[in-house]
Short mmCIF file of C-alpha atoms and ligand atoms in Angstrom, two decimals:
data_model
loop_
_atom_site.label_atom_id
_atom_site.label_comp_id
_atom_site.label_asym_id
_atom_site.label_seq_id
_atom_site.Cartn_x
_atom_site.Cartn_y
_atom_site.Cartn_z
CA MET A 1 0.42 19.78 -16.64
CA PHE A 2 3.92 19.99 -14.35
CA TRP A 3 4.74 20.23 -11.00
CA GLN A 4 8.12 20.26 -11.88
CA LYS A 5 8.91 20.17 -15.13
CA GLU A 6 12.73 20.06 -15.28
CA LEU A 7 12.26 17.01 -12.89
CA GLU A 8 10.04 15.18 -14.14
CA THR A 9 11.25 15.25 -17.74
CA LEU A 10 15.04 15.00 -16.90
CA ASN A 11 17.05 13.26 -20.01
CA ARG A 12 17.83 9.62 -18.62
CA SER A 13 21.37 10.05 -18.31
CA ARG A 14 20.98 13.09 -15.92
CA LEU A 15 18.42 11.14 -13.99
CA GLU A 16 20.55 8.27 -13.81
CA ALA A 17 23.65 10.56 -12.57
CA LEU A 18 21.22 11.58 -9.85
CA GLN A 19 20.30 8.60 -8.75
CA LEU A 20 23.69 7.44 -8.68
CA LYS A 21 24.45 10.48 -6.69
CA ARG A 22 22.10 10.16 -4.32
CA LEU A 23 22.20 6.08 -3.94
CA ARG A 24 25.77 6.50 -2.57
CA GLU A 25 24.72 9.32 -0.47
CA THR A 26 21.84 6.96 1.18
CA ALA A 27 23.99 4.22 1.60
CA ALA A 28 26.98 5.99 3.28
CA ARG A 29 24.94 7.67 5.62
CA VAL A 30 23.18 3.74 6.38
CA TYR A 31 26.67 2.23 6.85
CA GLY A 32 27.81 5.27 9.03
CA LYS A 33 24.80 5.65 11.19
CA VAL A 34 22.74 2.31 11.39
CA PRO A 35 24.67 -0.60 13.03
CA TYR A 36 21.70 -3.45 11.54
CA TYR A 37 22.41 -2.06 8.00
CA ARG A 38 26.15 -2.35 8.23
CA LYS A 39 26.32 -5.40 9.19
CA LEU A 40 24.05 -6.40 6.36
CA PHE A 41 26.44 -4.64 4.15
CA LYS A 42 29.26 -6.59 5.84
CA ASN A 43 27.30 -10.16 5.36
CA ASN A 44 27.37 -9.30 1.84
CA GLY A 45 30.79 -8.05 1.28
CA VAL A 46 30.09 -4.48 0.89
CA THR A 47 30.70 -1.16 1.26
CA PRO A 48 29.19 2.24 -0.07
CA ALA A 49 32.52 2.72 -1.84
CA HIS A 50 31.66 -0.62 -4.29
CA LEU A 51 28.60 1.87 -5.76
CA LYS A 52 30.69 2.82 -8.69
CA ALA A 53 27.89 2.38 -11.52
CA LEU A 54 24.02 2.26 -10.79
CA GLN A 55 24.14 -1.69 -11.73
CA ASP A 56 26.21 -2.05 -8.48
CA ILE A 57 23.01 -1.57 -6.28
CA SER A 58 22.43 -5.60 -7.28
CA LYS A 59 25.69 -5.81 -4.66
CA LEU A 60 23.52 -4.36 -1.72
CA PRO A 61 21.52 -6.39 0.48
CA PHE A 62 18.21 -6.89 0.46
CA THR A 63 15.84 -5.55 3.18
CA THR A 64 12.58 -7.21 4.26
CA ARG A 65 9.50 -6.94 6.24
CA ASP A 66 10.96 -8.98 8.64
CA ASP A 67 14.32 -6.82 8.97
CA LEU A 68 12.46 -3.58 9.85
CA GLN A 69 9.73 -5.85 12.67
CA LYS A 70 13.20 -6.69 13.97
CA ASN A 71 14.40 -2.94 14.32
CA TYR A 72 11.02 -2.06 15.94
CA PRO A 73 10.49 0.65 17.35
CA ASP A 74 13.61 3.06 16.18
CA LYS A 75 16.67 1.42 15.44
CA LEU A 76 16.58 2.06 11.51
CA LEU A 77 16.89 5.58 12.26
CA THR A 78 19.41 7.47 10.98
CA ILE A 79 18.89 10.82 13.27
CA LYS A 80 18.11 11.41 16.94
CA HIS A 81 14.49 10.93 17.59
CA HIS A 82 13.72 14.40 18.55
CA ASP A 83 15.06 15.37 14.67
CA THR A 84 12.25 13.50 13.83
CA MET A 85 8.76 14.78 13.10
CA ARG A 86 6.48 12.59 12.33
CA LEU A 87 5.28 8.43 12.67
CA HIS A 88 3.31 6.34 10.20
CA THR A 89 2.75 2.19 10.38
CA SER A 90 1.46 -0.12 8.01
CA SER A 91 -1.69 -2.05 9.12
CA GLY A 92 -1.87 -5.75 9.12
CA THR A 93 1.71 -6.71 10.62
CA THR A 94 1.93 -10.19 12.43
CA GLY A 95 2.98 -8.65 16.10
CA LYS A 96 4.85 -5.19 16.05
CA PRO A 97 3.95 -2.86 13.37
CA LYS A 98 6.48 -1.15 10.79
CA ALA A 99 6.64 2.06 12.17
CA VAL A 100 8.43 4.60 9.67
CA PHE A 101 9.77 8.33 10.85
CA PHE A 102 9.59 11.19 8.53
CA THR A 103 11.70 14.81 9.34
CA ARG A 104 10.35 17.68 7.82
CA GLN A 105 12.37 17.82 5.04
CA ASP A 106 10.84 13.59 4.38
CA ILE A 107 7.50 14.81 4.45
CA ASP A 108 8.12 17.63 2.10
CA VAL A 109 9.15 15.32 -0.43
CA ALA A 110 6.37 13.08 0.05
CA ALA A 111 4.07 15.78 -0.34
CA ASN A 112 6.05 17.28 -3.26
CA ASN A 113 5.80 13.79 -5.21
CA ILE A 114 2.37 13.68 -4.33
CA ALA A 115 1.76 17.24 -5.70
CA ARG A 116 3.40 16.07 -8.94
CA CYS A 117 0.92 13.25 -9.36
CA LEU A 118 -1.79 15.44 -8.98
CA THR A 119 -1.05 18.27 -10.97
CA MET A 120 -0.56 15.65 -14.00
CA THR A 121 -3.86 14.51 -13.98
CA GLY A 122 -5.16 18.14 -13.71
CA VAL A 123 -5.62 19.43 -10.56
CA THR A 124 -5.15 23.17 -9.41
CA LYS A 125 -5.38 25.40 -6.66
CA LYS A 126 -8.92 26.11 -8.28
CA ASP A 127 -9.95 22.15 -7.22
CA VAL A 128 -11.62 20.63 -3.89
CA LEU A 129 -10.10 17.15 -2.95
CA GLN A 130 -12.24 15.18 -0.58
CA ASN A 131 -10.05 12.83 1.07
CA MET A 132 -11.78 9.59 1.61
CA MET A 133 -9.37 7.76 3.69
CA SER A 134 -8.46 7.45 6.92
CA TYR A 135 -6.45 9.74 9.16
CA GLY A 136 -4.27 8.06 11.82
CA LEU A 137 -1.45 6.04 11.33
CA PHE A 138 -2.52 4.91 8.31
CA THR A 139 -0.53 7.17 5.21
CA GLY A 140 -3.50 7.55 2.49
CA GLY A 141 -5.03 10.59 4.72
CA LEU A 142 -2.13 12.84 6.17
CA MET A 143 0.05 12.11 3.41
CA MET A 144 -2.35 13.12 0.54
CA HIS A 145 -3.63 16.05 2.81
CA TYR A 146 -0.13 17.47 2.63
CA GLY A 147 0.12 16.60 -1.01
CA ALA A 148 -3.15 18.45 -2.14
CA GLU A 149 -2.29 21.17 0.06
CA LYS A 150 0.98 21.86 -1.70
CA VAL A 151 -0.90 21.78 -4.78
CA GLY A 152 -3.38 24.93 -2.88
CA ALA A 153 -6.60 22.31 -3.65
CA LEU A 154 -8.90 23.08 -1.19
CA VAL A 155 -8.74 19.69 1.02
CA ILE A 156 -11.67 18.41 3.00
CA PRO A 157 -10.08 16.13 5.26
CA SER A 158 -13.81 14.15 5.52
CA ALA A 159 -11.73 10.42 5.93
CA ILE A 160 -13.57 7.27 5.45
CA GLY A 161 -16.90 6.11 6.16
CA ASN A 162 -20.15 8.18 6.59
CA THR A 163 -21.20 8.18 3.10
CA GLU A 164 -24.62 10.42 3.16
CA ARG A 165 -22.06 13.46 4.94
CA GLN A 166 -19.89 12.55 2.50
CA LEU A 167 -22.23 13.21 -0.62
CA MET A 168 -23.38 16.25 1.52
CA LEU A 169 -19.75 17.50 1.51
CA MET A 170 -19.80 17.24 -2.13
CA GLU A 171 -22.85 18.59 -3.05
CA ASP A 172 -22.06 21.82 -0.96
CA PHE A 173 -18.35 22.55 -1.07
CA GLY A 174 -18.09 21.37 -5.09
CA THR A 175 -15.70 18.72 -4.77
CA THR A 176 -13.93 17.96 -8.59
CA SER A 177 -11.83 14.84 -7.04
CA ILE A 178 -12.13 12.11 -4.05
CA HIS A 179 -9.18 10.05 -2.71
CA LEU A 180 -10.20 6.59 -1.68
CA THR A 181 -9.73 2.98 -1.94
CA PRO A 182 -11.87 0.72 -4.63
CA SER A 183 -13.60 -1.38 -2.32
CA TYR A 184 -15.22 2.68 -0.58
CA ALA A 185 -16.02 3.66 -4.31
CA LEU A 186 -17.77 0.79 -4.81
CA TYR A 187 -19.84 1.46 -1.78
CA LEU A 188 -20.19 5.14 -2.51
CA SER A 189 -21.79 4.01 -5.82
CA ASP A 190 -24.10 2.34 -4.91
CA VAL A 191 -25.24 4.69 -2.24
CA LEU A 192 -25.08 7.46 -5.08
CA GLU A 193 -27.33 5.32 -7.53
CA LYS A 194 -29.45 4.88 -4.72
CA LYS A 195 -29.70 8.76 -4.77
CA GLY A 196 -30.76 9.25 -8.46
CA ARG A 197 -29.31 11.10 -11.42
CA GLU A 198 -30.58 14.61 -10.64
CA PHE A 199 -28.33 14.34 -7.56
CA ARG A 200 -25.48 13.15 -9.62
CA LYS A 201 -25.82 16.31 -11.76
CA LYS A 202 -25.32 18.71 -9.01
CA LEU A 203 -21.96 17.52 -8.38
CA LYS A 204 -19.28 18.67 -10.07
CA LEU A 205 -16.96 15.77 -9.31
CA LYS A 206 -14.21 15.18 -12.43
CA ARG A 207 -11.74 12.40 -10.88
CA ALA A 208 -11.37 9.85 -8.69
CA TYR A 209 -8.06 8.53 -6.96
CA MET A 210 -7.53 5.13 -6.55
CA GLY A 211 -5.43 2.90 -4.64
CA ALA A 212 -4.08 0.99 -1.31
CA GLU A 213 -5.32 -1.77 -2.27
CA PRO A 214 -5.70 -3.86 -5.77
CA TYR A 215 -8.18 -3.51 -8.03
CA THR A 216 -8.59 -4.71 -11.73
CA GLU A 217 -9.13 -2.79 -15.17
CA GLU A 218 -12.75 -4.15 -14.95
CA THR A 219 -13.38 -2.54 -11.56
CA LYS A 220 -11.99 0.87 -12.52
CA ASN A 221 -14.12 0.60 -15.52
CA LYS A 222 -17.24 -0.29 -13.26
CA ILE A 223 -16.34 2.49 -11.13
CA GLU A 224 -15.66 5.16 -13.64
CA LYS A 225 -19.09 4.24 -15.10
CA LEU A 226 -21.11 4.81 -11.77
CA LEU A 227 -19.74 7.56 -10.33
CA GLN A 228 -18.71 9.09 -13.98
CA VAL A 229 -15.24 10.27 -13.23
CA LYS A 230 -11.56 9.75 -14.19
CA VAL A 231 -10.32 7.09 -12.21
CA TYR A 232 -6.34 6.94 -11.80
CA ASN A 233 -4.07 4.32 -10.18
CA SER A 234 -2.45 5.37 -7.33
CA TYR A 235 0.29 3.00 -5.61
CA GLY A 236 2.39 2.84 -2.49
CA LEU A 237 3.42 2.21 0.60
CA THR A 238 3.73 3.06 4.49
CA GLU A 239 7.94 2.10 4.34
CA MET A 240 7.92 4.36 1.34
CA ASN A 241 6.41 7.35 2.40
CA GLY A 242 2.92 6.34 1.47
CA PRO A 243 1.08 7.38 -1.65
CA GLY A 244 2.42 9.10 -4.57
CA VAL A 245 5.29 6.55 -5.58
CA ALA A 246 3.50 5.79 -8.88
CA PHE A 247 0.56 7.29 -10.34
CA GLU A 248 -1.12 7.07 -13.71
CA CYS A 249 -0.67 10.23 -15.81
CA GLU A 250 -3.29 12.00 -18.26
CA PHE A 251 -2.32 9.02 -20.57
CA GLN A 252 -3.13 6.45 -18.27
CA ALA A 253 -0.43 3.51 -19.62
CA GLY A 254 0.91 2.76 -16.40
CA MET A 255 2.01 4.48 -13.66
CA HIS A 256 5.10 6.72 -13.64
CA LEU A 257 7.47 5.62 -10.42
CA TRP A 258 9.38 8.97 -9.56
CA GLU A 259 12.69 7.98 -9.96
CA ASP A 260 14.50 10.61 -8.22
CA SER A 261 13.15 9.75 -4.98
CA TYR A 262 13.51 5.85 -6.07
CA ILE A 263 15.32 3.19 -7.28
CA MET A 264 13.32 0.30 -8.35
CA GLU A 265 14.14 -2.82 -9.16
CA ILE A 266 12.35 -6.09 -10.67
CA VAL A 267 13.49 -9.15 -9.49
CA ASP A 268 12.47 -12.91 -9.35
CA PRO A 269 10.93 -13.06 -5.92
CA LYS A 270 12.39 -16.82 -5.76
CA THR A 271 16.18 -16.40 -6.62
CA GLY A 272 16.25 -12.23 -6.02
CA LYS A 273 17.84 -11.07 -9.50
CA GLN A 274 17.01 -8.96 -11.51
CA LEU A 275 14.78 -8.63 -14.19
CA PRO A 276 14.90 -6.99 -17.64
CA ASP A 277 12.40 -4.22 -18.21
CA GLY A 278 9.15 -5.56 -19.42
CA GLU A 279 9.29 -9.06 -17.31
CA SER A 280 7.10 -9.57 -13.99
CA GLY A 281 8.16 -9.66 -11.02
CA GLU A 282 8.62 -8.32 -7.45
CA LEU A 283 9.29 -4.88 -7.09
CA ILE A 284 12.26 -3.38 -4.99
CA LEU A 285 12.67 0.16 -4.18
CA THR A 286 15.60 1.90 -2.36
CA THR A 287 14.66 5.46 -0.88
CA LEU A 288 17.13 8.30 -2.43
CA THR A 289 16.20 11.22 -0.70
CA ARG A 290 15.15 9.96 2.89
CA GLU A 291 17.12 11.73 5.76
CA GLY A 292 15.32 10.09 8.92
CA MET A 293 14.82 6.70 8.05
CA PRO A 294 16.55 5.39 4.62
CA ILE A 295 15.81 2.13 3.36
CA ILE A 296 17.92 -0.18 0.78
CA ARG A 297 16.57 -2.28 -1.89
CA TYR A 298 12.98 -2.98 0.27
CA ARG A 299 11.18 -6.00 -0.72
CA THR A 300 7.89 -4.75 -1.45
CA ARG A 301 6.12 -8.42 -2.40
CA ASP A 302 4.13 -6.83 -4.99
CA LEU A 303 4.41 -7.88 -8.50
CA THR A 304 4.86 -5.63 -11.68
CA ALA A 305 6.65 -4.92 -14.63
CA ILE A 306 8.67 -1.82 -15.47
CA LEU A 307 6.86 -0.58 -19.36
CA PRO A 308 9.26 -0.17 -21.56
CA GLY A 309 8.87 3.04 -23.98
CA LYS A 310 8.66 6.37 -23.79
CA CYS A 311 5.31 7.60 -22.38
CA LYS A 312 3.56 10.20 -24.37
CA CYS A 313 3.46 12.83 -21.40
CA GLY A 314 6.95 13.94 -21.62
CA ARG A 315 8.09 12.52 -18.47
CA THR A 316 11.27 10.25 -18.37
CA HIS A 317 10.35 8.38 -15.02
CA ARG A 318 9.27 4.61 -16.33
CA ARG A 319 6.48 3.57 -15.65
CA ILE A 320 5.07 0.39 -13.99
CA THR A 321 1.79 -2.07 -14.46
CA ARG A 322 -0.97 -2.23 -12.48
CA ILE A 323 -0.16 -4.62 -9.18
CA LYS A 324 -0.17 -8.25 -10.39
CA GLY A 325 -0.26 -9.89 -7.14
CA ARG A 326 1.40 -10.63 -4.35
CA ALA A 327 4.66 -12.71 -3.50
CA ASP A 328 3.45 -13.71 -0.20
CA ASP A 329 0.05 -14.57 1.29
CA MET A 330 -0.67 -11.32 2.40
CA PHE A 331 -4.78 -9.65 1.39
CA ILE A 332 -6.04 -6.42 1.81
CA LEU A 333 -9.39 -6.41 2.84
CA ARG A 334 -11.58 -3.18 3.23
CA GLY A 335 -8.36 -1.25 3.00
CA VAL A 336 -6.82 -3.14 5.87
CA ASN A 337 -3.37 -5.74 5.10
CA ILE A 338 -4.29 -9.01 6.75
CA TYR A 339 -1.71 -11.82 6.93
CA PRO A 340 -2.85 -15.39 7.25
CA GLN A 341 -0.65 -15.92 10.29
CA GLN A 342 -2.18 -13.58 12.41
CA ILE A 343 -6.01 -14.87 12.01
CA GLU A 344 -3.50 -18.14 12.75
CA ARG A 345 -1.84 -16.94 16.17
CA VAL A 346 -5.51 -15.73 17.32
CA LEU A 347 -7.12 -19.46 16.55
CA MET A 348 -4.17 -21.15 17.97
CA SER A 349 -4.59 -19.13 20.99
CA VAL A 350 -8.16 -20.54 21.76
CA ALA A 351 -9.19 -23.91 23.53
CA HIS A 352 -10.91 -26.50 21.64
CA VAL A 353 -9.36 -25.16 18.38
CA GLU A 354 -7.97 -27.54 15.83
CA LYS A 355 -4.67 -26.53 13.72
CA ASN A 356 -6.94 -26.18 10.64
CA TYR A 357 -8.79 -23.24 8.72
CA GLN A 358 -9.73 -21.79 5.87
CA ILE A 359 -9.99 -17.67 5.04
CA TYR A 360 -12.62 -17.44 2.27
CA LEU A 361 -12.93 -13.96 0.71
CA ASP A 362 -15.93 -13.23 -1.36
CA ALA A 363 -17.05 -10.63 -4.23
CA ASN A 364 -18.43 -8.54 -1.15
CA ASP A 365 -15.66 -7.79 0.77
CA LYS A 366 -17.04 -10.59 3.43
CA MET A 367 -14.83 -12.87 5.19
CA THR A 368 -15.42 -15.94 6.43
CA VAL A 369 -13.10 -18.56 8.43
CA LYS A 370 -13.76 -21.90 8.43
CA VAL A 371 -12.20 -23.43 11.67
CA GLU A 372 -12.33 -27.04 12.47
CA ILE A 373 -12.94 -27.93 16.55
CA THR A 374 -11.82 -30.56 18.73
CA LYS A 375 -13.23 -33.86 18.60
CA LYS A 376 -13.71 -33.11 22.57
CA LEU A 377 -16.05 -30.28 21.70
CA PHE A 378 -17.54 -31.61 19.03
CA ASP A 379 -19.31 -34.00 21.08
CA GLY A 380 -20.14 -31.10 23.86
CA ASP A 381 -23.30 -29.14 23.70
CA LEU A 382 -24.31 -26.48 21.17
CA ASP A 383 -24.46 -23.91 23.44
CA LYS A 384 -20.71 -23.80 23.65
CA LEU A 385 -20.04 -23.95 20.35
CA LYS A 386 -21.94 -20.20 20.00
CA LYS A 387 -20.25 -19.16 22.94
CA LEU A 388 -17.01 -20.57 21.17
CA GLN A 389 -17.82 -18.23 17.57
CA LEU A 390 -18.27 -15.06 19.26
CA ASP A 391 -15.29 -14.97 21.28
CA LEU A 392 -13.71 -16.23 18.28
CA THR A 393 -15.05 -13.21 16.22
CA GLU A 394 -14.07 -10.90 18.72
CA ARG A 395 -10.76 -12.04 19.33
CA LEU A 396 -10.05 -12.26 15.45
CA ARG A 397 -11.96 -8.21 15.35
CA ALA A 398 -9.13 -6.96 18.02
CA GLU A 399 -6.48 -8.00 15.83
CA ILE A 400 -7.14 -7.58 12.10
CA LEU A 401 -10.31 -4.57 13.15
CA ILE A 402 -12.32 -6.30 10.81
CA ARG A 403 -15.47 -8.55 11.93
CA PRO A 404 -15.17 -12.35 10.38
CA ASN A 405 -17.86 -15.11 9.90
CA ILE A 406 -16.74 -17.48 12.11
CA GLU A 407 -18.38 -20.96 10.21
CA LEU A 408 -17.07 -23.97 13.05
CA VAL A 409 -16.36 -27.16 11.40
CA GLU A 410 -16.33 -30.72 12.34
CA PRO A 411 -12.91 -32.23 13.31
CA GLY A 412 -11.21 -33.66 10.12
CA THR A 413 -13.39 -31.61 7.61
CA LEU A 414 -11.08 -29.63 6.15
CA PRO A 415 -8.23 -30.83 3.32
CA VAL A 416 -5.03 -31.51 5.18
CA SER A 417 -2.42 -30.46 2.37
CA GLU A 418 0.69 -31.81 1.39
CA GLY A 419 3.54 -28.94 1.89
CA LYS A 420 2.43 -25.73 1.48
CA ALA A 421 -0.82 -24.89 3.20
CA LYS A 422 -3.77 -23.24 0.88
CA ARG A 423 -5.16 -20.95 3.54
CA VAL A 424 -7.04 -18.04 1.54
CA PHE A 425 -9.24 -18.55 -1.17
CA ASP A 426 -9.99 -15.18 -2.64
CA ASN A 427 -13.06 -14.99 -4.63
CA ARG A 428 -13.13 -11.36 -5.11
CA LYS A 429 -11.16 -11.08 -8.81
CA ILE A 430 -8.88 -8.56 -7.89
CA TYR A 431 -6.01 -9.57 -9.92
O1 LIG B 501 -1.37 1.67 1.09
C1 LIG B 501 -0.17 3.67 1.09
C2 LIG B 501 -1.30 4.04 -0.05
C3 LIG B 501 -1.95 5.10 0.68
C4 LIG B 501 -1.42 3.77 -1.41
C5 LIG B 501 -3.13 5.75 -0.08
C6 LIG B 501 -2.14 4.71 -2.52
C7 LIG B 501 -3.07 5.42 -1.84
P1 LIG B 501 0.25 0.66 3.04
O2 LIG B 501 -0.91 0.17 4.24
O3 LIG B 501 1.70 0.22 3.65
O4 LIG B 501 0.20 1.47 2.31
O5 LIG B 501 -0.43 -0.91 1.74
C8 LIG B 501 0.43 -1.00 0.77
O6 LIG B 501 -1.16 -1.88 -0.58
O7 LIG B 501 2.19 -3.25 -0.82
C9 LIG B 501 0.23 -2.63 -1.85
O8 LIG B 501 0.38 -4.14 -1.89
C10 LIG B 501 -1.30 -1.98 -1.86
N1 LIG B 501 -1.65 -1.00 -2.58
C11 LIG B 501 -1.14 0.17 -2.47
N2 LIG B 501 -1.55 0.76 -3.77
C12 LIG B 501 -1.91 0.18 -4.71
C13 LIG B 501 -2.37 -0.28 -6.08
C14 LIG B 501 -0.84 2.64 1.50
N3 LIG B 501 -2.79 0.80 -6.61
C15 LIG B 501 0.23 -2.24 0.45
N4 LIG B 501 -2.90 -1.37 -6.56
C16 LIG B 501 1.12 -2.09 -1.21
C17 LIG B 501 -2.31 -2.87 -6.10
C18 LIG B 501 -1.93 -1.26 -4.23
N5 LIG B 501 -2.05 -2.85 -4.79
#
């Protein structure tokens, strides 16, 4: 099923012509209205007039997470503050978050892309979609909500948590589709299993849209079996409107990325050089329809590849593979994006803690931080250690919103690495 058949199946030459037109408009807009972008363009010796063909995008500068943070809160806006309608921020950045503003039109385009995603997997106005992602600054709640409403489905904004109540709502209101993170899906499966087969038979559940975190094909298969649903992969990021950037269709052979809204490139994460379809590298995205805060060549740091060839569904928008990893050291734990530097900053602000630390993530989504204490404290009394442990736990919880286990270790126990230290030991096998 199609939401906008003509646009979704537009032949490649028309689609690329549309991309070029929109790229030129977007480049002219940021060049004319955002001093920071004008400076970046000038540093690259380029103006919007250099964009003669789609390939000329490689002449434009990249935008990084750092650029967004430097321009916090609103210096990348191309319009007046009062013409924006909504703010979302990305979780887990060191220091200030990445703030993204939306106009009415921007929200409408984002919701429309989500409507395409849901429709291609069979959702209609007869469906009931229970949105189990947090509502708030995170895009997984509100953006999906708007997209599902556009289709006309009944949306239950249940948000994450309170699993017994989630199951009650599913039963009472005949939920057919759920939207959730893989980590919450695993938890939900556990609770559902405990309720027994008879309870599952009462539910009308058919599909689960899963994203916001990396997960493997194995996890997907496991959840399909436990929840008895079809799981569709959904990729997106706050900087690019949140969910609805790329999504699996009914054939589930990669995720279609909506190329009339974004130009995608795959580059070598080290050199920034473009790679051909089929090769893995870092995904770079340029917004083509954003009014309030367009972003040029954004370095997502997500590793993937463009799948060559046509999809059986007839859509011409190319597909990307499941996300294969990150080009930086960010990890996502229970839906929260975390950078090791955040943890480091907290540890370094506390007395009696050495510079060396390690972060362990285990299969049950638990996080343990091993922290070396100073020699001086090690000679001291044990009560002091308990206090320090508690203090560190609380401070970290306030920073990353997750309560870690703190393991204090003797000075000199953690290996001192030569070169780049390995801080994160991810035993969850998610890629
Ligand atoms: O996670 C937006 C979203 C909400 C996507 C709901 C899908 C569903 P952020 O919090 O900004 O936004 O995190 C974006 O999450 O750069 C990836 O590293 C990761 N990510 C998102 N979806 C997937 C996925 C939302 N399907 C970051 N597979 C991205 C792997 C994903 N990683």
